[in-house]
Amino acid sequence: MKLHIVAGPFAMRISCGARQNVQTRPTTTLWYKDFGYTGGIPANASQTSFITPPLETLRYFPLSEGPSNCYKINGVPKGHYSVRIFFGLVAQARATNEPLFDISIQGTQIYSLKPGWTTQDDQAFTEARLFLMDRTVSICFHSTGHGDPAILSIEILQIDDKAYYFAPNWSQEIILRTVKRLSCGFGQSKFGVDYGADPQGGDRFWQHIKTFGQDSDQPRSVETRIKKASLPPNFYPETLYRSALVSTSSQPDLSYTLDVDPNRNYSIWLHFAEIDNSINSIGQRVFDIMINGDVTFRDIDIVKLSGDRYTALVLNTTVPVNGRSLIITLRPKEGSRATITAIEILEVIMPESKTLSDEVMALQTLKKALGLPPRFGWNGDPCVPQQHPWTGVDCQLDKSSGNWVIDGLGLDNQGLKGFLPKDISRLHNLQILNLSGNSIGGAIPSSLGTVITLEELDLSYNFFNGSIPDSLGQMTKLKRLNLNGNFLSGMVPATLGGRLLHRASFNFTDNKGLCGIPGLPTCGPHLSAGAKVGIGLGASIAFLLLITCSVCWWKRRQNIIRAQQIAARAAPYAKKRTQFSRDIQMTRHNNYGNAHTAAENGPILLGG
C-alpha cells in the first residue's frame, strides 16, 4: 500500500541577528538563523512583551546603514500568506529609547509604529495577509528620524487561499493588515496555537478584553463544544466562541470604540455563538449592528443565522472611515440583550504599483558600478513606498504600463567612484542625469546616447576620459550638457556642435584634449578610421627602414674604422721602406754615367 504524504502549509520563521538556528519552548518552534538582510547590525535583544517569541537577538538598522533596509526571502511557494514582524529593543539601549519607523511589504507601506508601542502587547508586532506570486517576499524598514528600526523576528506562514475573503472587492491584489483582534469575555491574550486551532489559520493573536466599558457589559462563558468553528477557510479556534460579552439592562447597547487611521477602508469581522442557556429558540435575542452610526446588519438572530445554539456565526462587512474613530454598536430589538464573542478589524490596503523591473535592474547595476555606500539605502523598490523613494531617484507613474519609471537621477557631489555602466541605457524614461562633482572615471558609454528622453546631462568635474561618443548627438531633446572638468579628448562630435545653434547649453571646457568647436583648440585633419590605419602602417614601415639603414651605416662605419686601425699598425715599416727606396733612386741618379753589372753591384732590393 502506497502512502501519500501531504505537505503542510509553508512556514518560514527567522530569528533576526541569530548566528545559528534556534528552537523555542514549549512548542520547539524552529527559527532559522538570520539571512536575507541588506544591512544592519546584530545585537542582543530586550523583549517588550510577553507575547514576543523568546529569542535573544535582533537586527537593528542605524541611519549609517541607510534610510531603508530590507529582508528579501526567496523560494517562497506561490500562495496566500500571513507575514508577521516582531519588534524589539537593543539590550544596551535605554528602555525609553522607543524607535518609530515604517514597514513595507512588496513595496507597499503597511504600518507606522506609534508612540507607546512598547507598552501595548498587540503592538509588539504587525502582520499582513497577502498573496505572494513571484516566489519571493521583500520586507523593508524605513527610518523616520525617531530611532533605529530593530527587528526581533519575521514569520511567513501560509494560509488558505480563501482566508478572509470579502466580496465584492476582494482580490489577490488586496493586502489586509491586522488592526485589532479581540476575544471578548473571560480568557487570556494568546495566539491561536494555544487554542488548539488548525495551523492553516496562521497562528493569530487574540487580545483578551473583559469589558468594553465600566458597568456596560458582563462576561459569559461555557465549556460546551462549539460547532462550525475551526472550518475552512479561516479555521477559527473553537475555544474563541466559549466566552462572550453581554450588555446590561442599565446599558442595553453594547458598544466598542477603536482609534484608527482616517481615510481608510476597514474589513470588520464579527463573531457570535449563542451560549446563554436561557435562549432556546429563534426570536429570543434580536439586535441591529451599527458602525459609526450607520446600520450595517439588521435583525441579527444568532440561533436563526447559525442554525442552532453553541454554533459559530461570523459576519463580515467593509466600511470606509473618514474620521479617527471606529465605533461598533450592537442595539437590542427583541428579547434578551445584545452579545458578542470576538471582533476582528483589518485595514484594506491597495498595493502600490511597482517600478518597471528593467529599470530596477539598471539601478542595481549602477549601484554596484559606482560603489554606492550603504548610507544611500538603495534597497527594495526605488519608487515605492512613495513615502520612501531611493536617495537621489525621481519617479513618475507611467499610465500606459501602470508601473513607476525613473525620470531623474541626482547623485552630484557624493564622493562616488567607479564607472558609468552601459546598462544606464535601460533607463528609457530618464530626463535628468546629474553625476557632477564626483570621482567617476572611464569612458562615457556610447549606449547613453540611446536614452533619447534625456534633457539634462551633467557629468562635469569627474575623471571621464576618452572621446565623446558620437551617439550623444542622437539625444535630440538634450538642452543642457556639461562635460567640463574631465579628461576627455578628441573632436567634439559634429552632431553636438550643431546643436549649439538651437539654444542648447553645452560646456566642454577644462578638457585639455578636446577640440573642434568655438572656444576649444582647432583640431587637425579629421581622418577616417582607414586613413588612420594607413598612416599607422606607413609609420611602421618607415620605422623599419630607418632601423635597416641605421644597421647598414653602422656596419660600414665599423669596416672603415677597422681598415684605419690596420693601416695605422703598418705605418712605421712602410715609412722605412719608402726612405730606402728613395736612397737607391738617388744613388742610381748620381752614378748614371758609371754603370756596373749586376754581378759587380749585387742584386737590387726593391720590390715590384
Coordinates of N, CA and C in Angstrom, one line a residue, residues 450-567:
T450 N 21.4 56.3 -26.5 CA 20.1 55.7 -26.8 C 19.0 56.2 -25.9
V451 N 19.4 56.9 -24.8 CA 18.4 57.4 -23.9 C 17.9 58.8 -24.4
I452 N 17.0 58.7 -25.4 CA 16.7 59.9 -26.2 C 15.7 60.8 -25.4
T453 N 15.3 60.4 -24.2 CA 14.4 61.3 -23.4 C 15.2 62.3 -22.6
L454 N 16.6 62.1 -22.6 CA 17.4 63.0 -21.7 C 17.3 64.4 -22.2
E455 N 17.1 65.3 -21.2 CA 17.0 66.7 -21.4 C 18.2 67.4 -20.8
E456 N 18.7 66.9 -19.7 CA 19.8 67.5 -19.0 C 20.8 66.3 -18.6
L457 N 22.1 66.5 -19.0 CA 23.1 65.6 -18.7 C 24.3 66.3 -18.1
D458 N 24.6 66.0 -16.9 CA 25.7 66.8 -16.2 C 26.7 65.7 -15.7
L459 N 27.9 65.6 -16.3 CA 28.9 64.7 -15.9 C 30.2 65.5 -15.5
S460 N 30.0 66.8 -15.3 CA 31.2 67.7 -15.1 C 31.9 67.3 -13.8
Y461 N 33.2 67.7 -13.8 CA 34.1 67.5 -12.7 C 34.2 66.1 -12.2
N462 N 34.5 65.2 -13.1 CA 34.8 63.8 -12.8 C 36.1 63.5 -13.4
F463 N 36.3 62.2 -13.7 CA 37.6 61.7 -14.3 C 37.3 60.9 -15.6
F464 N 36.2 61.3 -16.3 CA 35.9 60.6 -17.5 C 37.0 60.9 -18.6
N465 N 37.4 59.9 -19.3 CA 38.4 60.0 -20.3 C 37.9 59.4 -21.7
G466 N 38.8 59.5 -22.7 CA 38.5 59.0 -24.0 C 37.7 60.1 -24.7
S467 N 37.1 59.7 -25.8 CA 36.4 60.6 -26.7 C 34.9 60.7 -26.3
I468 N 34.3 61.8 -26.8 CA 32.8 61.9 -26.6 C 32.1 61.0 -27.6
P469 N 31.3 60.1 -27.2 CA 30.6 59.2 -28.2 C 29.8 60.0 -29.2
D470 N 29.8 59.6 -30.4 CA 29.0 60.3 -31.4 C 27.5 60.1 -31.1
S471 N 27.2 59.0 -30.4 CA 25.8 58.7 -30.2 C 25.1 59.7 -29.3
L472 N 25.9 60.6 -28.6 CA 25.2 61.6 -27.8 C 24.5 62.6 -28.7
G473 N 24.8 62.7 -29.9 CA 24.1 63.5 -30.8 C 22.7 63.1 -31.2
Q474 N 22.4 61.8 -30.8 CA 21.1 61.3 -31.1 C 20.0 61.8 -30.1
M475 N 20.5 62.4 -29.0 CA 19.6 62.9 -28.0 C 19.1 64.2 -28.4
T476 N 18.0 64.2 -29.2 CA 17.5 65.5 -29.8 C 16.8 66.4 -28.7
K477 N 16.4 65.8 -27.6 CA 15.8 66.6 -26.5 C 16.8 67.3 -25.6
L478 N 18.1 67.0 -25.8 CA 19.1 67.5 -24.9 C 19.2 69.0 -24.9
K479 N 19.0 69.6 -23.8 CA 19.0 71.1 -23.7 C 20.3 71.6 -22.9
R480 N 20.8 70.7 -22.1 CA 21.9 71.1 -21.2 C 22.8 69.9 -21.1
L481 N 24.1 70.2 -21.5 CA 25.1 69.1 -21.4 C 26.4 69.7 -20.8
N482 N 26.8 69.2 -19.7 CA 28.0 69.7 -19.0 C 29.0 68.5 -18.9
L483 N 30.1 68.6 -19.7 CA 31.1 67.6 -19.7 C 32.4 68.3 -19.2
N484 N 32.4 69.5 -18.8 CA 33.6 70.2 -18.4 C 34.3 69.6 -17.2
G485 N 35.6 69.9 -17.0 CA 36.3 69.4 -15.9 C 36.6 67.9 -15.9
N486 N 36.8 67.3 -17.0 CA 37.2 65.9 -17.1 C 38.5 65.7 -17.9
F487 N 38.7 64.5 -18.4 CA 40.0 64.3 -19.2 C 39.6 63.7 -20.5
L488 N 38.6 64.3 -21.1 CA 38.1 63.9 -22.5 C 39.1 64.4 -23.5
S489 N 39.1 63.7 -24.7 CA 40.0 64.1 -25.8 C 39.3 63.9 -27.1
G490 N 40.0 64.4 -28.2 CA 39.4 64.2 -29.5 C 38.4 65.3 -29.9
M491 N 37.9 65.1 -31.1 CA 37.0 66.1 -31.7 C 35.6 65.9 -31.1
V492 N 35.0 67.0 -30.7 CA 33.6 67.1 -30.3 C 32.7 66.7 -31.5
P493 N 31.8 65.7 -31.3 CA 31.0 65.2 -32.5 C 30.3 66.4 -33.1
A494 N 30.3 66.4 -34.4 CA 29.7 67.4 -35.2 C 28.2 67.6 -34.9
T495 N 27.5 66.4 -34.5 CA 26.1 66.5 -34.2 C 25.8 67.3 -33.0
L496 N 26.8 67.2 -32.0 CA 26.7 68.0 -30.8 C 27.0 69.5 -31.1
G497 N 28.0 69.7 -31.9 CA 28.4 71.1 -32.2 C 27.3 71.8 -32.9
G498 N 26.6 71.1 -33.8 CA 25.5 71.8 -34.5 C 24.3 72.1 -33.6
R499 N 24.2 71.4 -32.5 CA 23.1 71.7 -31.6 C 23.2 73.0 -30.8
L500 N 24.4 73.5 -30.8 CA 24.6 74.8 -30.2 C 23.9 75.9 -30.8
L501 N 23.5 75.7 -32.1 CA 22.7 76.7 -32.8 C 21.2 76.7 -32.4
H502 N 20.8 75.7 -31.6 CA 19.4 75.5 -31.3 C 19.2 75.8 -29.8
R503 N 19.9 76.8 -29.3 CA 19.7 77.3 -27.9 C 20.1 76.3 -26.9
A504 N 20.8 75.3 -27.2 CA 21.3 74.3 -26.2 C 22.5 74.9 -25.4
S505 N 22.6 74.5 -24.2 CA 23.7 75.0 -23.3 C 24.7 73.8 -23.1
F506 N 25.8 73.8 -23.8 CA 26.8 72.8 -23.7 C 28.1 73.4 -23.1
N507 N 28.8 72.6 -22.3 CA 30.0 73.1 -21.7 C 31.0 71.9 -21.8
F508 N 32.1 72.2 -22.6 CA 33.2 71.2 -22.8 C 34.5 71.7 -22.3
T509 N 34.5 72.8 -21.6 CA 35.8 73.4 -21.1 C 36.5 72.5 -20.1
D510 N 37.8 72.8 -19.9 CA 38.7 72.1 -18.9 C 38.8 70.6 -19.3
N511 N 38.9 70.4 -20.6 CA 39.3 69.1 -21.1 C 40.4 69.3 -22.1
K512 N 41.6 69.1 -21.7 CA 42.8 69.6 -22.5 C 42.8 68.9 -23.9
G513 N 42.2 67.7 -24.0 CA 42.3 67.0 -25.3 C 41.2 67.3 -26.2
L514 N 40.2 68.0 -25.8 CA 39.0 68.3 -26.7 C 39.3 69.4 -27.7
C515 N 38.7 69.3 -28.9 CA 38.9 70.3 -29.9 C 37.7 70.3 -30.9
G516 N 37.6 71.3 -31.7 CA 36.7 71.2 -32.8 C 35.5 72.1 -32.8
I517 N 35.3 72.9 -31.7 CA 34.2 73.8 -31.7 C 34.7 75.2 -31.2
P518 N 34.0 76.3 -31.4 CA 34.5 77.6 -30.9 C 34.7 77.5 -29.4
G519 N 35.8 78.0 -29.0 CA 36.1 78.0 -27.6 C 37.1 76.9 -27.2
L520 N 37.3 76.0 -28.1 CA 38.2 74.9 -27.9 C 39.3 74.9 -29.0
P521 N 40.5 74.3 -28.8 CA 41.5 74.3 -29.8 C 41.0 73.7 -31.1
T522 N 41.7 74.2 -32.2 CA 41.4 73.7 -33.6 C 41.9 72.3 -33.7
C523 N 41.1 71.4 -34.3 CA 41.6 70.0 -34.5 C 42.4 69.9 -35.8
G524 N 43.3 68.9 -35.9 CA 44.0 68.6 -37.1 C 43.0 68.0 -38.1
P525 N 43.5 67.6 -39.3 CA 42.6 67.0 -40.3 C 41.9 65.8 -39.6
H526 N 40.6 65.8 -39.9 CA 39.8 64.7 -39.3 C 39.9 63.5 -40.2
L527 N 40.6 62.5 -39.9 CA 40.9 61.3 -40.7 C 39.9 60.2 -40.4
S528 N 39.6 59.5 -41.5 CA 38.8 58.3 -41.3 C 39.6 57.2 -40.6
A529 N 38.8 56.2 -40.2 CA 39.5 55.1 -39.5 C 40.5 54.4 -40.4
G530 N 40.1 54.2 -41.7 CA 41.0 53.6 -42.7 C 42.3 54.4 -42.9
A531 N 42.1 55.7 -42.9 CA 43.3 56.6 -43.1 C 44.2 56.5 -41.9
K532 N 43.6 56.4 -40.7 CA 44.4 56.3 -39.5 C 45.1 55.0 -39.5
V533 N 44.5 53.9 -40.0 CA 45.2 52.6 -40.1 C 46.3 52.7 -41.1
G534 N 46.1 53.4 -42.3 CA 47.1 53.5 -43.3 C 48.3 54.3 -42.8
I535 N 48.0 55.4 -42.1 CA 49.1 56.2 -41.5 C 49.9 55.3 -40.5
G536 N 49.2 54.6 -39.8 CA 49.9 53.7 -38.8 C 50.8 52.7 -39.5
L537 N 50.3 52.1 -40.5 CA 51.2 51.1 -41.3 C 52.3 51.8 -41.9
G538 N 52.1 53.0 -42.5 CA 53.2 53.7 -43.1 C 54.3 54.1 -42.1
A539 N 53.8 54.5 -41.0 CA 54.8 54.9 -39.9 C 55.6 53.7 -39.5
S540 N 54.9 52.5 -39.5 CA 55.6 51.3 -39.0 C 56.7 50.9 -40.1
I541 N 56.3 51.0 -41.4 CA 57.3 50.7 -42.4 C 58.5 51.6 -42.4
A542 N 58.2 52.9 -42.3 CA 59.3 53.9 -42.2 C 60.2 53.6 -41.1
F543 N 59.6 53.2 -40.0 CA 60.4 53.0 -38.8 C 61.3 51.8 -39.1
L544 N 60.8 50.7 -39.7 CA 61.6 49.6 -40.1 C 62.8 49.9 -41.0
L545 N 62.5 50.8 -42.0 CA 63.5 51.2 -43.0 C 64.6 52.0 -42.2
L546 N 64.2 52.8 -41.4 CA 65.2 53.6 -40.6 C 66.1 52.7 -39.8
I547 N 65.5 51.7 -39.2 CA 66.3 50.7 -38.4 C 67.3 50.0 -39.4
T548 N 66.8 49.6 -40.5 CA 67.7 48.9 -41.5 C 68.8 49.7 -42.0
C549 N 68.5 51.0 -42.3 CA 69.6 51.9 -42.8 C 70.6 52.2 -41.7
S550 N 70.1 52.3 -40.5 CA 71.0 52.6 -39.4 C 71.9 51.4 -39.2
V551 N 71.4 50.2 -39.3 CA 72.3 49.0 -39.2 C 73.3 48.9 -40.2
C552 N 72.9 49.2 -41.5 CA 73.9 49.2 -42.6 C 75.0 50.3 -42.4
W553 N 74.6 51.5 -42.0 CA 75.5 52.6 -41.8 C 76.5 52.2 -40.7
W554 N 76.0 51.6 -39.7 CA 76.8 51.2 -38.5 C 77.8 50.1 -39.0
K555 N 77.4 49.1 -39.8 CA 78.4 48.1 -40.3 C 79.5 48.7 -41.2
R556 N 79.1 49.6 -42.1 CA 80.1 50.3 -43.0 C 81.0 51.1 -42.2
R557 N 80.5 51.8 -41.2 CA 81.4 52.6 -40.4 C 82.4 51.7 -39.6
Q558 N 81.9 50.6 -39.1 CA 82.8 49.6 -38.4 C 83.9 49.1 -39.4
N559 N 83.6 48.9 -40.7 CA 84.6 48.4 -41.6 C 85.7 49.5 -41.9
I560 N 85.2 50.8 -42.0 CA 86.2 51.9 -42.2 C 87.1 52.0 -41.0
I561 N 86.5 51.9 -39.8 CA 87.4 52.1 -38.6 C 88.4 50.9 -38.5
R562 N 87.9 49.7 -38.9 CA 88.8 48.6 -38.9 C 90.0 48.8 -39.8
A563 N 89.7 49.3 -41.1 CA 90.8 49.5 -42.1 C 91.8 50.5 -41.6
Q564 N 91.3 51.6 -41.0 CA 92.1 52.6 -40.5 C 93.1 52.1 -39.4
Q565 N 92.5 51.2 -38.6 CA 93.3 50.6 -37.5 C 94.4 49.8 -38.1
I566 N 94.2 49.0 -39.1 CA 95.2 48.1 -39.7 C 96.3 49.0 -40.4
A567 N 95.9 50.1 -41.0 CA 96.8 51.0 -41.7 C 97.7 51.7 -40.7

